[in-house]
Tab-separated table of C-alpha atoms in Angstrom:
chain	number	residue	atom	x	y	z
O	143	UNK	CA	18.316	-9.426	4.803
O	144	UNK	CA	15.840	-6.468	4.514
O	145	UNK	CA	14.261	-6.584	0.937
O	146	UNK	CA	13.272	-3.004	0.962
O	147	UNK	CA	15.011	-0.585	3.344
O	148	UNK	CA	14.201	3.123	3.869
O	149	UNK	CA	16.526	5.687	5.730
O	150	UNK	CA	15.825	7.473	8.011
O	151	UNK	CA	12.927	5.825	9.935
O	152	UNK	CA	11.950	9.123	11.700
O	153	UNK	CA	12.592	12.568	10.498
O	154	UNK	CA	11.524	15.447	12.698
O	155	UNK	CA	12.145	18.972	10.883
O	156	UNK	CA	11.037	22.656	10.748
O	157	UNK	CA	8.639	23.917	8.271
O	158	UNK	CA	10.598	25.450	5.177
O	159	UNK	CA	13.537	22.978	5.464
O	160	UNK	CA	14.608	20.793	2.790
O	161	UNK	CA	14.789	16.825	3.519
O	162	UNK	CA	15.500	13.593	1.625
O	163	UNK	CA	14.497	9.988	2.173
O	164	UNK	CA	16.284	7.218	0.578
O	165	UNK	CA	15.162	3.925	-0.345
O	166	UNK	CA	16.825	0.726	-1.669
O	167	UNK	CA	15.606	-2.769	-2.701
O	168	UNK	CA	17.804	-5.676	-3.143
O	169	UNK	CA	14.967	-7.819	-4.657
O	170	UNK	CA	16.012	-7.148	-8.223
O	171	UNK	CA	12.612	-5.588	-8.981
O	172	UNK	CA	11.977	-3.297	-12.107
O	173	UNK	CA	9.581	-1.103	-10.586
O	174	UNK	CA	9.481	1.237	-7.387
O	175	UNK	CA	7.099	3.440	-6.064
O	176	UNK	CA	6.431	6.016	-3.149
O	177	UNK	CA	3.343	6.285	-1.355
O	178	UNK	CA	2.146	8.694	1.542
O	179	UNK	CA	0.038	7.554	4.347
O	180	UNK	CA	-1.773	10.166	6.473
O	181	UNK	CA	-2.939	10.285	9.773
O	182	UNK	CA	-6.274	8.646	8.813
O	183	UNK	CA	-4.387	5.714	7.170
O	184	UNK	CA	-5.238	6.706	3.514
O	185	UNK	CA	-2.390	5.159	1.520
O	186	UNK	CA	-1.901	7.355	-1.717
O	187	UNK	CA	0.449	6.671	-4.473
O	188	UNK	CA	2.674	9.398	-5.246
O	189	UNK	CA	5.218	8.186	-7.910
O	190	UNK	CA	6.029	4.916	-10.059
O	191	UNK	CA	9.315	4.287	-11.572
O	192	UNK	CA	10.033	1.622	-13.907
O	193	UNK	CA	13.737	0.819	-15.021
O	194	UNK	CA	14.776	4.341	-13.452
O	195	UNK	CA	12.114	6.007	-15.664
O	196	UNK	CA	9.130	7.930	-14.108
O	197	UNK	CA	5.749	6.357	-15.069
O	198	UNK	CA	3.291	7.783	-12.740
O	199	UNK	CA	3.328	11.233	-11.063
O	200	UNK	CA	0.054	11.638	-9.154
O	201	UNK	CA	-0.295	15.342	-9.153
O	202	UNK	CA	2.232	15.682	-6.253
O	203	UNK	CA	3.413	19.166	-5.969
O	204	UNK	CA	6.624	19.819	-7.644
O	205	UNK	CA	8.373	20.334	-4.141
O	206	UNK	CA	8.559	16.664	-4.340
O	207	UNK	CA	11.275	15.375	-6.464
O	208	UNK	CA	11.972	11.659	-6.755
O	209	UNK	CA	15.364	10.275	-8.150
O	210	UNK	CA	16.251	6.902	-9.271
O	211	UNK	CA	19.921	6.621	-9.805
O	212	UNK	CA	19.670	3.052	-10.603
O	213	UNK	CA	17.148	0.252	-10.658
O	214	UNK	CA	17.753	-0.617	-6.983
O	215	UNK	CA	17.291	2.955	-5.686
O	216	UNK	CA	14.475	5.497	-5.398
O	217	UNK	CA	15.143	8.525	-3.447
O	218	UNK	CA	12.536	11.167	-2.414
O	219	UNK	CA	13.683	14.985	-1.822
O	220	UNK	CA	11.071	17.425	-0.690
O	221	UNK	CA	11.692	21.285	-0.614
O	222	UNK	CA	10.231	23.826	1.379
O	223	UNK	CA	8.477	21.298	3.870
O	224	UNK	CA	4.967	22.227	4.772
O	225	UNK	CA	2.846	21.045	7.846
O	226	UNK	CA	0.667	19.108	5.597
O	227	UNK	CA	3.693	16.894	4.493
O	228	UNK	CA	3.480	15.336	7.963
O	229	UNK	CA	2.718	11.661	7.238
O	230	UNK	CA	4.407	8.269	6.942
O	231	UNK	CA	5.971	7.760	3.627
O	232	UNK	CA	6.484	4.383	1.963
O	233	UNK	CA	8.735	3.019	-0.456
O	234	UNK	CA	7.851	-0.209	-2.204
O	235	UNK	CA	8.918	-2.301	-5.188
O	236	UNK	CA	7.542	-4.832	-7.416
O	237	UNK	CA	8.683	-7.387	-10.129
O	238	UNK	CA	8.410	-6.546	-13.877
O	239	UNK	CA	4.793	-6.384	-14.857
O	240	UNK	CA	3.622	-9.469	-16.355
O	241	UNK	CA	6.399	-11.790	-14.428
O	242	UNK	CA	3.206	-13.595	-12.680
O	243	UNK	CA	3.844	-11.935	-9.388
O	244	UNK	CA	2.334	-8.491	-9.105
O	245	UNK	CA	2.631	-7.834	-5.386
O	246	UNK	CA	4.353	-4.945	-4.095
O	247	UNK	CA	7.005	-5.172	-1.065
O	248	UNK	CA	6.986	-2.273	1.161
O	249	UNK	CA	9.586	-0.766	3.177
O	250	UNK	CA	9.304	-0.151	6.880
O	251	UNK	CA	8.143	3.488	6.269
O	252	UNK	CA	9.498	6.928	7.238
O	253	UNK	CA	7.637	9.035	9.574
O	254	UNK	CA	8.089	12.720	8.710
O	255	UNK	CA	6.946	15.430	11.354
O	256	UNK	CA	7.096	18.886	10.246
O	257	UNK	CA	7.000	21.481	13.022
B	1347	UNK	CA	-10.006	7.761	-11.863
B	1348	UNK	CA	-10.349	4.399	-10.601
B	1349	UNK	CA	-11.640	4.273	-6.941
B	1350	UNK	CA	-12.874	1.743	-4.750
B	1351	UNK	CA	-15.018	1.979	-1.519
B	1352	UNK	CA	-14.167	-0.323	1.154
B	1353	UNK	CA	-16.562	-1.193	4.080
B	1354	UNK	CA	-16.852	-1.411	6.777
B	1355	UNK	CA	-14.264	1.094	8.137
B	1356	UNK	CA	-13.982	-0.613	11.369
B	1357	UNK	CA	-14.829	-3.998	12.865
B	1358	UNK	CA	-14.612	-5.354	16.294
B	1359	UNK	CA	-15.012	-9.084	16.909
B	1360	UNK	CA	-14.626	-11.512	19.532
B	1361	UNK	CA	-11.766	-14.058	19.041
B	1362	UNK	CA	-13.205	-16.930	17.117
B	1363	UNK	CA	-15.819	-14.869	15.472
B	1364	UNK	CA	-15.771	-14.452	11.541
B	1365	UNK	CA	-15.013	-11.275	9.650
B	1366	UNK	CA	-15.537	-9.882	6.236
B	1367	UNK	CA	-14.458	-6.750	4.268
B	1368	UNK	CA	-15.843	-5.612	1.156
B	1369	UNK	CA	-14.435	-3.525	-1.673
B	1370	UNK	CA	-16.758	-2.118	-4.423
B	1371	UNK	CA	-15.836	-0.278	-7.590
B	1372	UNK	CA	-18.353	1.422	-9.967
B	1373	UNK	CA	-15.994	0.529	-12.903
B	1374	UNK	CA	-14.673	-2.825	-14.050
B	1375	UNK	CA	-11.179	-3.799	-12.473
B	1376	UNK	CA	-8.652	-5.377	-14.356
B	1377	UNK	CA	-7.417	-7.012	-11.164
B	1378	UNK	CA	-7.307	-6.531	-7.297
B	1379	UNK	CA	-4.882	-6.915	-4.626
B	1380	UNK	CA	-5.233	-7.305	-0.892
B	1381	UNK	CA	-2.722	-6.004	1.611
B	1382	UNK	CA	-2.570	-6.225	5.469
B	1383	UNK	CA	-1.181	-3.582	7.701
B	1384	UNK	CA	-0.293	-4.294	11.212
B	1385	UNK	CA	-0.575	-1.276	13.612
B	1386	UNK	CA	2.950	0.374	13.495
B	1387	UNK	CA	3.787	-1.730	10.463
B	1388	UNK	CA	3.997	-1.553	6.633
B	1389	UNK	CA	1.447	-3.057	4.087
B	1390	UNK	CA	2.191	-6.701	3.390
B	1391	UNK	CA	0.961	-8.329	0.117
B	1392	UNK	CA	-1.456	-11.281	0.624
B	1393	UNK	CA	-3.037	-11.885	-2.788
B	1394	UNK	CA	-3.891	-10.950	-6.181
B	1395	UNK	CA	-7.192	-11.876	-8.050
B	1396	UNK	CA	-7.390	-11.522	-11.741
B	1397	UNK	CA	-10.343	-13.822	-13.073
B	1398	UNK	CA	-13.973	-13.036	-13.004
B	1399	UNK	CA	-15.578	-15.091	-10.049
B	1400	UNK	CA	-12.145	-16.154	-8.813
B	1401	UNK	CA	-11.926	-17.684	-5.126
B	1402	UNK	CA	-8.456	-18.183	-3.544
B	1403	UNK	CA	-7.977	-19.458	0.066
B	1404	UNK	CA	-4.865	-18.901	2.251
B	1405	UNK	CA	-5.592	-21.011	5.499
B	1406	UNK	CA	-8.332	-19.119	7.283
B	1407	UNK	CA	-8.644	-16.333	4.628
B	1408	UNK	CA	-10.900	-16.602	1.622
B	1409	UNK	CA	-10.552	-13.974	-1.243
B	1410	UNK	CA	-13.393	-13.600	-3.862
B	1411	UNK	CA	-13.614	-11.606	-6.915
B	1412	UNK	CA	-16.936	-10.829	-8.288
B	1413	UNK	CA	-18.433	-12.045	-11.709
B	1414	UNK	CA	-18.483	-8.636	-13.066
B	1415	UNK	CA	-15.001	-7.729	-11.656
B	1416	UNK	CA	-16.474	-4.874	-9.774
B	1417	UNK	CA	-16.277	-6.170	-6.218
B	1418	UNK	CA	-14.234	-8.145	-3.892
B	1419	UNK	CA	-14.239	-9.607	-0.546
B	1420	UNK	CA	-11.917	-10.937	2.185
B	1421	UNK	CA	-13.284	-13.406	4.636
B	1422	UNK	CA	-11.488	-14.449	7.849
B	1423	UNK	CA	-12.922	-17.556	9.530
B	1424	UNK	CA	-12.465	-17.922	13.199
B	1425	UNK	CA	-10.445	-14.875	13.708
B	1426	UNK	CA	-7.247	-14.653	15.973
B	1427	UNK	CA	-5.406	-11.887	17.762
B	1428	UNK	CA	-2.915	-12.086	15.212
B	1429	UNK	CA	-5.392	-11.015	12.558
B	1430	UNK	CA	-5.451	-7.582	14.107
B	1431	UNK	CA	-4.766	-4.828	11.529
B	1432	UNK	CA	-5.942	-2.951	8.722
B	1433	UNK	CA	-7.057	-4.647	5.428
B	1434	UNK	CA	-6.622	-2.819	2.166
B	1435	UNK	CA	-8.101	-3.842	-1.267
B	1436	UNK	CA	-6.058	-2.197	-4.062
B	1437	UNK	CA	-6.934	-2.583	-7.692
B	1438	UNK	CA	-4.051	-2.046	-10.160
B	1439	UNK	CA	-4.524	-0.303	-13.552
B	1440	UNK	CA	-4.076	-2.143	-16.725
B	1441	UNK	CA	-0.497	-1.055	-17.165
B	1442	UNK	CA	0.399	-2.245	-13.765
B	1443	UNK	CA	2.193	0.806	-12.448
B	1444	UNK	CA	-0.627	2.481	-10.676
B	1445	UNK	CA	-2.164	0.706	-7.513
B	1446	UNK	CA	-5.118	2.692	-5.941
B	1447	UNK	CA	-5.590	1.770	-2.322
B	1448	UNK	CA	-8.990	1.514	-0.670
B	1449	UNK	CA	-9.465	3.388	2.670
B	1450	UNK	CA	-8.977	-0.038	4.523
B	1451	UNK	CA	-11.094	-1.840	7.201
B	1452	UNK	CA	-9.523	-1.883	10.564
B	1453	UNK	CA	-10.067	-5.239	12.389
B	1454	UNK	CA	-9.799	-5.423	16.200
B	1455	UNK	CA	-9.912	-8.917	17.886
B	1456	UNK	CA	-10.657	-9.091	21.479
B	1457	UNK	CA	-9.456	-12.241	23.103
C-alpha cells in the first residue's frame, strides 16, 4: 500500500494553462506539505497544512492555491502556468508535532513541464 | 530566516571508502533531520537529532549533532553502491511545521 500518493506522475502543459496535482496519505498523519524541487535539486517548502488548516505559506505566488478537503488530502492547483514553474513537486506528510516521530513521508513526486 | 549550508556539494568515492557530509548553520537549531534521495526518487527520512552533542548510528551511518547545535554531520563507513544518492540535512523550526532543506550532498560511488 502506498503511504503517500500523488497524481499525476508526469504533467506536460502549455504556458498559461491551469493544472492540479492531487495528494493523498493513508498514514493518518495530521500534517501535510508541498515542496518544489528545481532542476538543481534544491528542495523548497511551499505550504504546510495541519488538520486542514494552512500553517505555512512560503511566499508562494498566489497562482498556487492549495486545498485540503480533509486531513488525508492536500491538492495543489496552479493557475496561469509559467516556464519557471517547471519542477518536480513533492507532497509529504508527518505525524502530529510532538508525537515522537517527526520525519516526513514523501510522495513519489509529480514532474511538471511547462512548454 | 533559518538557513543551512551543506558541504561538499558533490563527492565521488571508490566503493569501500568512507564519506562525510557536513551541515552548518549560523543560528542555533532546535533539531535537524537527515534525508536521502536516490536518483529519480523521492526524499526518504533517515533520522532526527534533537540533543546537543547527540550521536546516533544506523548500521554504517553515523549522525552527529554539534554541542552548540549549529552543525551536524553524516558519516558513512565503507560506502557501497547502494549508498548513491543525495543526502539532505533539514532543520525544522520550533513549531515543527517548517523544514528547511540544505542544498544536499550528492554521493557517487564507483564500484
